[in-house]
GROMACS .gro file of C-alpha atoms in nm:
model
  156
    1MET     CA    1  -1.939  -0.173   1.200
    2PHE     CA    2  -1.688  -0.095   0.950
    3TRP     CA    3  -1.559   0.207   0.773
    4VAL     CA    4  -1.420   0.249   0.399
    5ARG     CA    5  -1.142   0.489   0.299
    6VAL     CA    6  -0.972   0.571  -0.016
    7ASP     CA    7  -0.641   0.728   0.050
    8ASN     CA    8  -0.346   0.666  -0.196
    9ARG     CA    9  -0.115   0.710   0.107
   10LEU     CA   10  -0.269   0.403   0.259
   11VAL     CA   11  -0.121   0.395   0.614
   12HIS     CA   12   0.016   0.739   0.728
   13GLY     CA   13  -0.018   0.975   1.016
   14GLN     CA   14  -0.348   1.090   0.930
   15VAL     CA   15  -0.496   0.757   0.964
   16ILE     CA   16  -0.317   0.658   1.259
   17GLU     CA   17  -0.375   0.979   1.444
   18THR     CA   18  -0.737   1.071   1.353
   19TRP     CA   19  -0.928   0.780   1.164
   20LEU     CA   20  -0.833   0.488   1.375
   21PRO     CA   21  -0.917   0.678   1.720
   22HIS     CA   22  -1.237   0.840   1.537
   23THR     CA   23  -1.376   0.473   1.441
   24ASP     CA   24  -1.233   0.321   1.746
   25CYS     CA   25  -1.088   0.071   1.517
   26GLU     CA   26  -1.000  -0.287   1.656
   27VAL     CA   27  -0.910  -0.425   1.278
   28LEU     CA   28  -0.748  -0.243   0.998
   29VAL     CA   29  -0.765  -0.395   0.657
   30VAL     CA   30  -0.534  -0.275   0.399
   31CYS     CA   31  -0.692  -0.372   0.077
   32ASN     CA   32  -0.416  -0.366  -0.205
   33ASP     CA   33  -0.310  -0.635  -0.444
   34ALA     CA   34   0.082  -0.488  -0.447
   35VAL     CA   35   0.097  -0.471  -0.094
   36ALA     CA   36  -0.064  -0.803   0.004
   37GLY     CA   37   0.210  -0.931  -0.191
   38ASP     CA   38   0.513  -0.754  -0.034
   39VAL     CA   39   0.606  -0.864   0.315
   40LEU     CA   40   0.860  -0.567   0.336
   41GLN     CA   41   0.579  -0.310   0.271
   42GLN     CA   42   0.342  -0.471   0.519
   43GLU     CA   43   0.626  -0.497   0.783
   44ILE     CA   44   0.701  -0.105   0.736
   45MET     CA   45   0.332  -0.020   0.754
   46THR     CA   46   0.286  -0.221   1.062
   47LEU     CA   47   0.560  -0.037   1.249
   48ALA     CA   48   0.320   0.276   1.265
   49ILE     CA   49   0.016   0.086   1.358
   50PRO     CA   50  -0.079   0.058   1.716
   51HIS     CA   51  -0.016  -0.305   1.849
   52ALA     CA   52  -0.367  -0.307   1.994
   53ILE     CA   53  -0.501  -0.315   1.626
   54GLU     CA   54  -0.506  -0.624   1.440
   55THR     CA   55  -0.379  -0.549   1.088
   56LEU     CA   56  -0.477  -0.756   0.769
   57PHE     CA   57  -0.317  -0.721   0.449
   58VAL     CA   58  -0.555  -0.860   0.167
   59THR     CA   59  -0.601  -0.867  -0.219
   60VAL     CA   60  -0.901  -0.689  -0.350
   61ALA     CA   61  -1.039  -1.023  -0.458
   62ASP     CA   62  -1.005  -1.161  -0.116
   63LEU     CA   63  -1.187  -0.859   0.063
   64PRO     CA   64  -1.526  -1.010   0.051
   65ALA     CA   65  -1.415  -1.338   0.238
   66THR     CA   66  -1.211  -1.151   0.455
   67MET     CA   67  -1.491  -0.923   0.578
   68THR     CA   68  -1.730  -1.216   0.600
   69ARG     CA   69  -1.470  -1.413   0.822
   70LEU     CA   70  -1.427  -1.106   1.042
   71ALA     CA   71  -1.803  -1.075   1.106
   72ARG     CA   72  -1.809  -1.435   1.179
   73ASN     CA   73  -1.519  -1.448   1.429
   74TYR     CA   74  -1.599  -1.114   1.615
   75GLU     CA   75  -1.902  -1.019   1.779
   76VAL     CA   76  -1.873  -0.657   1.742
   77THR     CA   77  -1.545  -0.532   1.572
   78ASN     CA   78  -1.476  -0.193   1.448
   79THR     CA   79  -1.293  -0.224   1.127
   80LEU     CA   80  -1.145   0.017   0.897
   81VAL     CA   81  -1.083  -0.088   0.532
   82LEU     CA   82  -0.818   0.114   0.330
   83PHE     CA   83  -0.779   0.134  -0.053
   84ASN     CA   84  -0.544   0.319  -0.232
   85SER     CA   85  -0.725   0.392  -0.533
   86CYS     CA   86  -1.103   0.431  -0.657
   87MET     CA   87  -1.033   0.155  -0.903
   88ASP     CA   88  -0.932  -0.091  -0.621
   89ALA     CA   89  -1.266   0.005  -0.420
   90ARG     CA   90  -1.490  -0.048  -0.754
   91ALA     CA   91  -1.329  -0.369  -0.799
   92ALA     CA   92  -1.377  -0.491  -0.430
   93VAL     CA   93  -1.746  -0.407  -0.477
   94GLU     CA   94  -1.750  -0.591  -0.803
   95HIS     CA   95  -1.599  -0.883  -0.631
   96GLY     CA   96  -1.907  -0.878  -0.369
   97PHE     CA   97  -1.778  -0.646  -0.111
   98ARG     CA   98  -2.080  -0.452   0.025
   99CYS     CA   99  -2.044  -0.107   0.173
  100ARG     CA  100  -2.291   0.180   0.224
  101ILE     CA  101  -2.038   0.485   0.236
  102VAL     CA  102  -1.694   0.540   0.116
  103ASN     CA  103  -1.462   0.815   0.253
  104ILE     CA  104  -1.262   0.968  -0.026
  105GLY     CA  105  -0.972   1.088   0.193
  106ASN     CA  106  -0.689   1.150  -0.054
  107LEU     CA  107  -0.608   1.128  -0.430
  108HIS     CA  108  -0.298   1.328  -0.500
  109TYR     CA  109  -0.278   1.563  -0.812
  110ALA     CA  110  -0.091   1.451  -1.106
  111PRO     CA  111  -0.076   1.608  -1.434
  112GLY     CA  112  -0.399   1.516  -1.650
  113LYS     CA  113  -0.597   1.517  -1.321
  114ARG     CA  114  -0.879   1.722  -1.227
  115GLN     CA  115  -0.879   1.920  -0.875
  116LEU     CA  116  -1.218   1.855  -0.727
  117LEU     CA  117  -1.111   1.971  -0.367
  118ALA     CA  118  -0.802   2.051  -0.186
  119HIS     CA  119  -0.703   1.677  -0.114
  120VAL     CA  120  -0.874   1.516  -0.426
  121ALA     CA  121  -0.770   1.536  -0.794
  122VAL     CA  122  -0.921   1.263  -1.004
  123SER     CA  123  -0.836   1.116  -1.350
  124GLU     CA  124  -1.096   1.020  -1.623
  125GLU     CA  125  -1.074   0.678  -1.488
  126GLU     CA  126  -1.098   0.767  -1.130
  127SER     CA  127  -1.407   0.988  -1.197
  128GLY     CA  128  -1.546   0.705  -1.359
  129CYS     CA  129  -1.502   0.470  -1.084
  130LEU     CA  130  -1.642   0.711  -0.843
  131ALA     CA  131  -1.953   0.773  -1.071
  132TRP     CA  132  -1.983   0.376  -1.092
  133LEU     CA  133  -1.988   0.349  -0.708
  134ALA     CA  134  -2.266   0.633  -0.677
  135GLY     CA  135  -2.453   0.448  -0.928
  136HIS     CA  136  -2.440   0.125  -0.739
  137GLY     CA  137  -2.558   0.290  -0.427
  138VAL     CA  138  -2.239   0.393  -0.255
  139GLU     CA  139  -2.232   0.726  -0.066
  140LEU     CA  140  -1.921   0.910  -0.128
  141ASP     CA  141  -1.790   1.122   0.158
  142PHE     CA  142  -1.522   1.343   0.058
  143ARG     CA  143  -1.313   1.466   0.350
  144CYS     CA  144  -0.955   1.426   0.497
  145LEU     CA  145  -1.012   1.421   0.850
  146PRO     CA  146  -1.323   1.276   1.039
  147THR     CA  147  -1.352   1.607   1.222
  148GLU     CA  148  -1.422   1.794   0.917
  149PRO     CA  149  -1.771   1.855   0.774
  150VAL     CA  150  -1.873   1.566   0.513
  151THR     CA  151  -1.852   1.739   0.161
  152LEU     CA  152  -2.062   1.533  -0.092
  153LYS     CA  153  -1.984   1.634  -0.431
  154PRO     CA  154  -2.111   1.491  -0.754
  155ILE     CA  155  -1.831   1.504  -1.013
  156TRP     CA  156  -1.964   1.355  -1.318
   0.00000   0.00000   0.00000
């Protein structure tokens, strides 16, 4: 089973302390082109991740092949896929990544963004990406922590 989360902070305390245990994660896939090409960022993130969890850093284009390889190599593997933006999540789906639910965990506020929830502010581009994902059958689950109730919020 795998879970998909958009969080512009990628690997941080909330993910380590709540999402990894909640998902009983065995593999963490950080899907971001910049991080996939930056060994120093990978090493820093890896310091925070429990050693029992295999961590992979992949580009958006490589995610579908990575998920296929994981499914082939492990009989049952709980995997958490992290994106830092809605645009990366959309691009992964456009590259062939299939997912049924995307958790929208955190999108920071910035000038020009519309605040939707305490933890989610979206630009026009992000709003368009979320609408695109929903239009392609992806359920959007808005919550920071796995213990919070799921908020389904149409925003477009």
